[in-house]
Amino acid sequence: MSLFDDDFYSTKTSRKRERPWRPKGSTPFTSFADRRRNVALVAGVGGALIMLLLVWMVGGIGKSSTGASLAVPASVAKADVHPMNNNDSVVAATEKIKPTVVSVISAKKDDKGQETGIGIGSGVIFGRSGDKVRIVTNNHVVESGNQFEIVNFQGEHRKATLIGRDRITDLAVLEADGKDIKALAEFGDSDILRAGETAIAVGNPLGLGFSPTVTQGIISSPKRTIPVSLSRDGGDYDWEMDVIQTDAAINQGNSGGPLVNIEGKVIGINSMKISDTGVEGLGFAIPINSVKPIIDSLIKDHKVKRPLMGVSTQELQAFKGTDVLKLPADVKTGVIVFDVSGPAKDAGLKPQDVIVQLDDRKIDSTIALRKYLYNEKHIGDKVNVVYYRGGKKLNVVVTLVEASDK
């Protein structure tokens, strides 16, 4: 883990490719500053000249021919120079959420107490338990650390304890001393968001030196499904996340911070962006209505309990030369079982079986298999598995158990 170890979920082009079938046992950010320096210099000089001209003109108009200043009507002099507008609403929303936003420092120390790495992200204080406050952040901000701190907007450090984290949803909950902390973030309703609404991202991009930073944009799409690599190594996509898309600037260090609406209510937890040459304004946040049940589970059970079937799979269509599986000609999609354990092994599933259906749900990818199990089944449920083995279509009932921590 390195400084600013706040790697977003991988949203780059998948490296998935068609691979030869082998049966079991067979052998960061782009800057355009340099290219715009000359343009900025010319613009700056031109702007300065225009300002001097305006100052001269105003100075001339502001005096009469005798040199006396023109009288200013009392109604104008007393007018509110900051009329209520959208900018004032953004200021109010920022002032409301700012005291609840913290930097999250995640340190990795060895058995001798030597620090081997440090990561910095963001978090938001959302609840209280006795004399403790609770902070929600991203799993990828804390997963590599074993000691944690939070730093508020005034620069005060407090030690924190990890209550629970979940890799699938990329969420984690910390707990810290709540002495003198009064402000708690208020959650909004992400189900009623509309494209075009104001969105405000608050966090600590690039670490404590830019803490806190506020960026404003809009909701580009209230619901977008993004394929991600859970390992964040740019490899094959193995999960999909339902997220809010925004053009509010989100950078490394913003992860775990809040995305809020014009009322200062949290509508999402900033989690990832697409950063590539020629790409701007593609940031994503986990909807707060999806966050709520996860943080409840993390507080109660210190993890999210999910059902386990016990198969390790890959997409059939990702391989060529699968004639050895003797599949019917019309079977083009499914998942090949590479390893079995637990309930799947007990039920009789074997490596090289090709799963095509769970209950009445067609399965054409590992993501589809996982989403069906995680979103629609529970621990203890039975699932009817339809699969092919040696060219024959078979089925078996598997009883799901609780997945162990990994």
CSV table of C-alpha atoms in Angstrom, one decimal:
chain,number,residue,atom,x,y,z
A,1,MET,CA,0.0,0.0,0.0
A,2,SER,CA,1.4,3.4,-0.9
A,3,LEU,CA,0.6,7.0,-0.1
A,4,PHE,CA,-2.8,8.0,-1.4
A,5,ASP,CA,-3.7,4.4,-1.8
A,6,ASP,CA,-7.2,5.3,-2.7
A,7,ASP,CA,-7.5,3.3,-5.9
A,8,PHE,CA,-11.0,3.6,-7.4
A,9,TYR,CA,-12.7,0.5,-8.7
A,10,SER,CA,-11.4,-0.3,-12.1
A,11,THR,CA,-13.6,1.1,-14.8
A,12,LYS,CA,-11.2,0.8,-17.7
A,13,THR,CA,-11.8,-1.4,-20.7
A,14,SER,CA,-12.0,-5.0,-19.6
A,15,ARG,CA,-9.1,-7.3,-20.5
A,16,LYS,CA,-11.5,-10.1,-21.1
A,17,ARG,CA,-10.7,-12.0,-24.2
A,18,GLU,CA,-11.3,-15.4,-25.8
A,19,ARG,CA,-8.9,-17.9,-24.3
A,20,PRO,CA,-8.0,-21.4,-25.2
A,21,TRP,CA,-10.1,-24.0,-23.3
A,22,ARG,CA,-8.0,-26.1,-21.0
A,23,PRO,CA,-9.7,-28.9,-19.0
A,24,LYS,CA,-9.0,-29.1,-15.3
A,25,GLY,CA,-5.5,-30.5,-14.8
A,26,SER,CA,-4.0,-29.5,-18.1
A,27,THR,CA,-0.9,-28.0,-18.4
A,28,PRO,CA,-4.0,7.8,-13.1
A,29,PHE,CA,-4.9,11.0,-14.3
A,30,THR,CA,-4.1,13.0,-17.4
A,31,SER,CA,-3.1,16.7,-17.1
A,32,PHE,CA,-3.4,19.2,-19.9
A,33,ALA,CA,-1.7,22.1,-18.0
A,34,ASP,CA,1.5,22.0,-20.1
A,35,ARG,CA,-0.5,22.2,-23.4
A,36,ARG,CA,-2.6,25.2,-22.1
A,37,ARG,CA,0.1,27.3,-20.4
A,38,ASN,CA,0.6,29.7,-23.4
A,39,VAL,CA,-3.1,30.1,-23.9
A,40,ALA,CA,-3.6,30.8,-20.2
A,41,LEU,CA,-0.8,33.4,-20.2
A,42,VAL,CA,-2.3,35.3,-23.2
A,43,ALA,CA,-5.7,35.2,-21.6
A,44,GLY,CA,-4.4,36.4,-18.3
A,45,VAL,CA,-2.6,39.5,-19.8
A,46,GLY,CA,-5.7,40.3,-21.9
A,47,GLY,CA,-7.9,40.0,-18.9
A,48,ALA,CA,-5.7,42.4,-16.9
A,49,LEU,CA,-5.8,45.0,-19.6
A,50,ILE,CA,-9.6,44.8,-19.8
A,51,MET,CA,-9.9,45.2,-16.0
A,52,LEU,CA,-7.7,48.3,-16.1
A,53,LEU,CA,-9.9,49.8,-18.8
A,54,LEU,CA,-13.0,49.1,-16.7
A,55,VAL,CA,-11.5,50.6,-13.6
A,56,TRP,CA,-10.7,53.8,-15.6
A,57,MET,CA,-14.2,53.9,-17.0
A,58,VAL,CA,-15.9,53.4,-13.7
A,59,GLY,CA,-13.6,56.0,-12.1
A,60,GLY,CA,-14.6,58.5,-14.7
A,61,ILE,CA,-18.3,57.8,-14.5
A,62,GLY,CA,-18.3,57.8,-10.7
A,63,LYS,CA,-17.5,61.5,-10.6
A,64,SER,CA,-19.4,64.6,-11.9
A,65,SER,CA,-17.7,67.3,-14.0
A,66,THR,CA,-17.0,69.3,-10.8
A,67,GLY,CA,-15.2,66.3,-9.2
A,68,ALA,CA,-18.1,65.5,-6.7
A,69,SER,CA,-19.1,61.9,-6.4
A,70,LEU,CA,-22.5,61.0,-7.7
A,71,ALA,CA,-25.1,60.3,-5.0
A,72,VAL,CA,-26.2,56.7,-4.5
A,73,PRO,CA,-29.9,56.2,-3.7
A,74,ALA,CA,-30.4,54.8,-0.2
A,75,SER,CA,-32.5,51.9,-1.5
A,76,VAL,CA,-29.5,50.8,-3.6
A,77,ALA,CA,-27.0,51.3,-0.8
A,78,LYS,CA,-29.0,49.1,1.5
A,79,ALA,CA,-29.8,46.5,-1.1
A,80,ASP,CA,-28.8,42.9,-0.3
A,81,VAL,CA,-25.6,42.3,-2.3
A,82,HIS,CA,-26.1,38.5,-1.9
A,83,PRO,CA,-29.6,37.8,-3.2
A,84,MET,CA,-30.9,34.3,-2.6
A,85,ASN,CA,-30.0,32.2,-5.6
A,86,ASN,CA,-28.7,28.8,-6.4
A,87,ASN,CA,-25.2,29.7,-5.3
A,88,ASP,CA,-26.5,30.7,-1.9
A,89,SER,CA,-28.2,27.3,-1.7
A,90,VAL,CA,-25.0,25.5,-2.5
A,91,VAL,CA,-23.2,27.5,0.2
A,92,ALA,CA,-25.9,26.6,2.7
A,93,ALA,CA,-25.7,22.9,1.7
A,94,THR,CA,-21.9,23.0,2.0
A,95,GLU,CA,-22.0,24.6,5.4
A,96,LYS,CA,-24.5,22.0,6.6
A,97,ILE,CA,-22.5,18.9,5.4
A,98,LYS,CA,-18.9,20.2,5.9
A,99,PRO,CA,-18.7,19.6,9.7
A,100,THR,CA,-19.6,15.9,9.1
A,101,VAL,CA,-16.9,15.2,6.5
A,102,VAL,CA,-13.6,13.7,7.6
A,103,SER,CA,-10.4,12.5,6.1
A,104,VAL,CA,-9.8,8.8,6.8
A,105,ILE,CA,-6.2,7.7,7.3
A,106,SER,CA,-5.6,4.0,6.9
A,107,ALA,CA,-2.2,2.8,8.0
A,108,LYS,CA,-0.6,-0.6,7.6
A,109,LYS,CA,1.9,-1.6,10.3
A,110,ASP,CA,3.9,-4.8,10.7
A,111,ASP,CA,4.4,-6.9,13.8
A,112,LYS,CA,7.2,-4.5,14.9
A,113,GLY,CA,5.0,-1.5,14.7
A,114,GLN,CA,6.8,-0.2,11.6
A,115,GLU,CA,4.5,1.6,9.1
A,116,THR,CA,4.6,-0.1,5.7
A,117,GLY,CA,2.0,2.0,3.9
A,118,ILE,CA,-0.6,4.6,4.3
A,119,GLY,CA,-3.8,5.4,2.5
A,120,ILE,CA,-6.0,8.5,2.6
A,121,GLY,CA,-9.7,8.8,1.7
A,122,SER,CA,-12.8,10.5,2.9
A,123,GLY,CA,-15.7,9.6,5.1
A,124,VAL,CA,-18.9,11.1,6.5
A,125,ILE,CA,-20.1,11.0,10.1
A,126,PHE,CA,-23.7,9.7,10.0
A,127,GLY,CA,-24.6,8.3,13.5
A,128,ARG,CA,-23.9,8.0,17.1
A,129,SER,CA,-23.6,5.2,19.6
A,130,GLY,CA,-23.2,6.3,23.2
A,131,ASP,CA,-20.1,8.5,23.3
A,132,LYS,CA,-18.9,7.2,19.9
A,133,VAL,CA,-19.7,8.5,16.4
A,134,ARG,CA,-19.9,6.3,13.3
A,135,ILE,CA,-18.4,7.1,9.9
A,136,VAL,CA,-19.2,5.5,6.6
A,137,THR,CA,-16.5,5.3,3.9
A,138,ASN,CA,-15.4,3.0,1.1
A,139,ASN,CA,-14.1,-0.5,1.7
A,140,HIS,CA,-11.2,0.2,-0.7
A,141,VAL,CA,-10.1,3.1,1.6
A,142,VAL,CA,-9.6,0.8,4.6
A,143,GLU,CA,-9.2,-2.7,3.4
A,144,SER,CA,-5.3,-2.7,3.3
A,145,GLY,CA,-4.9,-1.0,6.7
A,146,ASN,CA,-4.9,-2.2,10.3
A,147,GLN,CA,-4.8,1.1,12.1
A,148,PHE,CA,-7.1,4.1,11.4
A,149,GLU,CA,-7.6,7.7,12.1
A,150,ILE,CA,-10.1,10.4,11.1
A,151,VAL,CA,-9.3,14.1,10.7
A,152,ASN,CA,-12.1,16.7,10.8
A,153,PHE,CA,-12.2,19.9,8.7
A,154,GLN,CA,-10.5,21.7,11.6
A,155,GLY,CA,-7.5,19.4,11.4
A,156,GLU,CA,-8.2,17.5,14.6
A,157,HIS,CA,-7.0,13.8,14.6
A,158,ARG,CA,-8.9,11.0,16.3
A,159,LYS,CA,-8.2,7.3,16.4
A,160,ALA,CA,-10.9,5.1,14.8
A,161,THR,CA,-11.9,1.5,14.9
A,162,LEU,CA,-13.1,-0.6,12.0
A,163,ILE,CA,-16.6,-1.9,12.7
A,164,GLY,CA,-17.1,-3.8,9.5
A,165,ARG,CA,-16.4,-3.6,5.7
A,166,ASP,CA,-17.8,-5.2,2.6
A,167,ARG,CA,-15.9,-5.7,-0.6
A,168,ILE,CA,-18.9,-6.3,-2.9
A,169,THR,CA,-20.6,-3.0,-2.1
A,170,ASP,CA,-17.3,-1.1,-1.4
A,171,LEU,CA,-18.6,0.2,1.9
A,172,ALA,CA,-17.1,0.2,5.4
A,173,VAL,CA,-18.0,1.7,8.8
A,174,LEU,CA,-15.6,3.1,11.4
A,175,GLU,CA,-16.2,4.3,14.9
A,176,ALA,CA,-14.4,7.1,16.8
A,177,ASP,CA,-14.6,9.1,20.0
A,178,GLY,CA,-17.6,11.5,19.6
A,179,LYS,CA,-16.6,14.0,22.2
A,180,ASP,CA,-17.6,17.6,21.1
A,181,ILE,CA,-18.9,16.2,17.8
A,182,LYS,CA,-22.4,17.5,17.3
A,183,ALA,CA,-23.1,17.5,13.6
A,184,LEU,CA,-24.3,14.3,11.9
A,185,ALA,CA,-25.0,14.0,8.2
A,186,GLU,CA,-28.6,13.7,7.2
A,187,PHE,CA,-29.5,11.0,4.6
A,188,GLY,CA,-31.7,11.9,1.7
A,189,ASP,CA,-33.7,9.7,-0.7
A,190,SER,CA,-31.7,8.6,-3.8
A,191,ASP,CA,-34.8,6.9,-5.3
A,192,ILE,CA,-36.3,10.3,-6.2
A,193,LEU,CA,-33.3,11.8,-7.9
A,194,ARG,CA,-33.7,13.3,-11.4
A,195,ALA,CA,-31.2,14.0,-14.1
A,196,GLY,CA,-30.2,17.7,-14.0
A,197,GLU,CA,-30.5,18.1,-10.2
A,198,THR,CA,-27.6,19.9,-8.4
A,199,ALA,CA,-25.0,17.6,-6.9
A,200,ILE,CA,-22.3,18.6,-4.5
A,201,ALA,CA,-19.2,16.4,-3.8
A,202,VAL,CA,-17.3,17.0,-0.6
A,203,GLY,CA,-14.0,15.3,0.3
A,204,ASN,CA,-10.3,15.4,0.4
A,205,PRO,CA,-8.8,14.9,-3.0
A,206,LEU,CA,-5.1,14.1,-3.0
A,207,GLY,CA,-4.9,14.0,0.8
A,208,LEU,CA,-5.0,16.3,3.7
A,209,GLY,CA,-3.5,19.3,1.9
A,210,PHE,CA,-6.7,19.8,0.0
A,211,SER,CA,-9.1,19.1,2.9
A,212,PRO,CA,-11.9,19.7,2.5
A,213,THR,CA,-12.7,20.4,-1.1
A,214,VAL,CA,-16.2,21.1,-2.5
A,215,THR,CA,-17.1,20.6,-6.1
A,216,GLN,CA,-20.5,21.2,-7.8
A,217,GLY,CA,-22.2,19.6,-10.7
A,218,ILE,CA,-25.4,17.8,-11.6
A,219,ILE,CA,-26.9,14.4,-11.5
A,220,SER,CA,-26.0,13.1,-15.0
A,221,SER,CA,-28.0,9.9,-14.4
A,222,PRO,CA,-29.8,8.8,-11.2
A,223,LYS,CA,-29.2,5.2,-12.0
A,224,ARG,CA,-26.3,3.7,-14.0
A,225,THR,CA,-25.0,0.1,-13.9
A,226,ILE,CA,-21.3,-0.1,-14.1
A,227,PRO,CA,-19.2,-3.3,-14.5
A,228,VAL,CA,-16.3,-3.4,-12.1
A,229,SER,CA,-13.3,-5.5,-11.2
A,230,LEU,CA,-13.5,-6.3,-7.5
A,231,SER,CA,-9.8,-6.7,-7.3
A,232,ARG,CA,-9.4,-3.2,-9.0
A,233,ASP,CA,-6.5,-4.6,-11.0
A,234,GLY,CA,-8.0,-3.8,-14.4
A,235,GLY,CA,-8.7,-7.4,-15.0
A,236,ASP,CA,-12.0,-9.1,-16.0
A,237,TYR,CA,-15.2,-7.6,-14.7
A,238,ASP,CA,-16.6,-9.8,-12.0
A,239,TRP,CA,-19.4,-7.6,-10.5
A,240,GLU,CA,-21.8,-4.8,-11.4
A,241,MET,CA,-22.7,-1.8,-9.3
A,242,ASP,CA,-25.8,0.4,-9.5
A,243,VAL,CA,-24.5,3.9,-9.1
A,244,ILE,CA,-25.4,7.6,-9.4
A,245,GLN,CA,-23.5,9.3,-12.3
A,246,THR,CA,-22.4,12.9,-11.7
A,247,ASP,CA,-20.2,15.4,-13.4
A,248,ALA,CA,-19.2,16.9,-10.0
A,249,ALA,CA,-15.4,16.5,-9.9
A,250,ILE,CA,-14.3,13.4,-8.0
A,251,ASN,CA,-10.6,12.6,-7.6
A,252,GLN,CA,-8.4,10.2,-5.6
A,253,GLY,CA,-9.0,11.0,-2.0
A,254,ASN,CA,-12.6,11.8,-2.5
A,255,SER,CA,-13.5,8.1,-2.1
A,256,GLY,CA,-15.9,7.6,0.8
A,257,GLY,CA,-17.0,11.2,1.0
A,258,PRO,CA,-20.6,12.3,0.5
A,259,LEU,CA,-22.5,13.4,-2.6
A,260,VAL,CA,-25.2,15.7,-1.4
A,261,ASN,CA,-28.2,17.5,-2.9
A,262,ILE,CA,-29.1,21.2,-2.7
A,263,GLU,CA,-30.5,20.6,0.8
A,264,GLY,CA,-27.2,19.3,2.1
A,265,LYS,CA,-28.6,15.8,2.5
A,266,VAL,CA,-26.4,12.8,1.6
A,267,ILE,CA,-27.7,11.1,-1.6
A,268,GLY,CA,-24.6,9.0,-2.3
A,269,ILE,CA,-21.1,7.9,-1.2
A,270,ASN,CA,-18.5,8.8,-3.8
A,271,SER,CA,-16.7,5.7,-5.0
A,272,MET,CA,-15.3,5.8,-8.4
A,273,LYS,CA,-14.7,7.6,-11.7
A,274,ILE,CA,-13.6,7.0,-15.2
A,275,SER,CA,-10.2,8.5,-15.7
A,276,ASP,CA,-8.8,8.3,-19.1
A,277,THR,CA,-7.4,10.6,-21.8
A,278,GLY,CA,-10.3,12.7,-23.2
A,279,VAL,CA,-12.7,11.7,-20.5
A,280,GLU,CA,-14.1,14.3,-18.1
A,281,GLY,CA,-17.1,14.5,-15.7
A,282,LEU,CA,-17.7,10.8,-15.3
A,283,GLY,CA,-17.9,10.2,-11.5
A,284,PHE,CA,-20.0,7.7,-9.7
A,285,ALA,CA,-21.5,7.4,-6.2
A,286,ILE,CA,-23.2,4.5,-4.4
A,287,PRO,CA,-26.9,5.5,-3.9
A,288,ILE,CA,-27.6,6.2,-0.2
A,289,ASN,CA,-30.7,4.0,-0.3
A,290,SER,CA,-28.4,1.1,-1.2
A,291,VAL,CA,-25.9,2.2,1.5
A,292,LYS,CA,-28.4,2.2,4.4
A,293,PRO,CA,-29.0,-1.6,4.7
A,294,ILE,CA,-25.3,-2.3,4.2
A,295,ILE,CA,-24.2,-0.1,7.0
A,296,ASP,CA,-26.9,-1.5,9.2
A,297,SER,CA,-25.5,-5.0,8.5
A,298,LEU,CA,-22.0,-3.9,9.1
A,299,ILE,CA,-23.0,-2.4,12.5
A,300,LYS,CA,-25.0,-5.4,13.6
A,301,ASP,CA,-22.9,-8.3,12.2
A,302,HIS,CA,-19.6,-6.6,11.3
A,303,LYS,CA,-20.1,-7.9,7.8
A,304,VAL,CA,-22.8,-8.5,5.1
A,305,LYS,CA,-24.1,-12.0,5.3
A,306,ARG,CA,-24.5,-13.6,1.9
A,307,PRO,CA,-25.4,-17.1,0.6
A,308,LEU,CA,-22.7,-19.4,-0.7
A,309,MET,CA,-23.2,-22.0,-3.4
A,310,GLY,CA,-19.6,-23.1,-3.6
A,311,VAL,CA,-18.6,-22.8,-7.3
A,312,SER,CA,-15.8,-21.0,-9.0
A,313,THR,CA,-16.8,-20.2,-12.6
A,314,GLN,CA,-15.8,-18.5,-15.9
A,315,GLU,CA,-18.0,-17.6,-18.9
A,316,LEU,CA,-18.3,-20.3,-21.5
A,317,GLN,CA,-18.2,-17.7,-24.3
A,318,ALA,CA,-14.8,-16.5,-23.1
A,319,PHE,CA,-13.1,-19.7,-24.3
A,320,LYS,CA,-12.6,-21.4,-27.7
A,321,GLY,CA,-12.0,-25.0,-28.3
A,322,THR,CA,-14.7,-26.2,-25.9
A,323,ASP,CA,-15.7,-29.2,-28.0
A,324,VAL,CA,-14.4,-31.4,-25.3
A,325,LEU,CA,-17.4,-30.4,-23.2
A,326,LYS,CA,-19.7,-32.0,-25.8
A,327,LEU,CA,-22.3,-29.2,-25.5
A,328,PRO,CA,-25.4,-29.1,-27.8
A,329,ALA,CA,-25.0,-26.8,-30.7
A,330,ASP,CA,-27.6,-24.4,-29.4
A,331,VAL,CA,-25.8,-23.9,-26.0
A,332,LYS,CA,-23.7,-20.8,-26.6
A,333,THR,CA,-23.7,-19.2,-23.1
A,334,GLY,CA,-23.3,-20.3,-19.6
A,335,VAL,CA,-20.6,-20.7,-16.9
A,336,ILE,CA,-18.0,-23.4,-16.7
A,337,VAL,CA,-17.3,-24.7,-13.2
A,338,PHE,CA,-13.6,-24.7,-12.5
A,339,ASP,CA,-13.8,-25.6,-8.8
A,340,VAL,CA,-16.4,-26.8,-6.4
A,341,SER,CA,-16.7,-26.8,-2.6
A,342,GLY,CA,-19.2,-26.8,0.2
A,343,PRO,CA,-22.9,-27.3,-0.8
A,344,ALA,CA,-22.2,-27.5,-4.5
A,345,LYS,CA,-19.7,-30.3,-4.0
A,346,ASP,CA,-22.1,-32.1,-1.6
A,347,ALA,CA,-24.8,-31.9,-4.2
A,348,GLY,CA,-22.6,-33.6,-6.8
A,349,LEU,CA,-21.5,-30.7,-9.0
A,350,LYS,CA,-18.0,-31.2,-10.6
A,351,PRO,CA,-15.4,-29.2,-12.4
A,352,GLN,CA,-16.2,-28.8,-16.2
A,353,ASP,CA,-19.9,-28.8,-15.6
A,354,VAL,CA,-21.6,-26.0,-17.5
A,355,ILE,CA,-24.3,-24.1,-15.5
A,356,VAL,CA,-26.9,-22.5,-17.7
A,357,GLN,CA,-29.8,-21.8,-15.3
A,358,LEU,CA,-30.6,-21.3,-11.6
A,359,ASP,CA,-34.2,-21.9,-10.8
A,360,ASP,CA,-36.0,-20.1,-13.7
A,361,ARG,CA,-33.2,-17.6,-14.2
A,362,LYS,CA,-30.9,-18.0,-17.3
A,363,ILE,CA,-27.3,-17.7,-16.3
A,364,ASP,CA,-24.9,-16.4,-19.0
A,365,SER,CA,-22.1,-15.0,-16.8
A,366,THR,CA,-20.5,-15.2,-13.4
A,367,ILE,CA,-21.9,-11.8,-12.7
A,368,ALA,CA,-25.4,-13.0,-13.4
A,369,LEU,CA,-24.9,-16.0,-11.1
A,370,ARG,CA,-23.6,-13.8,-8.3
A,371,LYS,CA,-26.3,-11.2,-8.6
A,372,TYR,CA,-29.0,-13.8,-8.5
A,373,LEU,CA,-27.6,-15.4,-5.4
A,374,TYR,CA,-26.8,-12.2,-3.6
A,375,ASN,CA,-29.9,-10.2,-4.5
A,376,GLU,CA,-32.6,-12.8,-4.6
A,377,LYS,CA,-31.6,-15.7,-2.4
A,378,HIS,CA,-30.9,-16.1,1.3
A,379,ILE,CA,-28.8,-18.3,3.5
A,380,GLY,CA,-30.6,-21.7,3.8
A,381,ASP,CA,-32.6,-21.3,0.6
A,382,LYS,CA,-32.6,-24.1,-2.0
A,383,VAL,CA,-31.7,-23.4,-5.6
A,384,ASN,CA,-32.3,-25.7,-8.6
A,385,VAL,CA,-29.2,-25.8,-10.7
A,386,VAL,CA,-29.5,-26.7,-14.4
A,387,TYR,CA,-26.2,-27.8,-16.0
A,388,TYR,CA,-24.6,-29.8,-18.7
A,389,ARG,CA,-22.2,-32.7,-18.2
A,390,GLY,CA,-20.8,-34.8,-21.0
A,391,GLY,CA,-23.5,-33.4,-23.3
A,392,LYS,CA,-26.4,-34.3,-21.0
A,393,LYS,CA,-28.7,-31.8,-19.5
A,394,LEU,CA,-29.0,-32.4,-15.7
A,395,ASN,CA,-30.2,-30.6,-12.6
A,396,VAL,CA,-29.5,-30.7,-8.9
A,397,VAL,CA,-30.8,-28.9,-5.9
A,398,VAL,CA,-28.2,-27.0,-3.8
A,399,THR,CA,-28.8,-25.7,-0.3
A,400,LEU,CA,-27.1,-22.4,0.2
A,401,VAL,CA,-25.0,-21.7,3.3
A,402,GLU,CA,-23.4,-18.6,4.7
A,403,ALA,CA,-20.3,-17.4,2.9
A,404,SER,CA,-17.2,-17.2,5.1
A,405,ASP,CA,-15.1,-14.0,5.4
A,406,LYS,CA,-12.4,-13.6,2.9
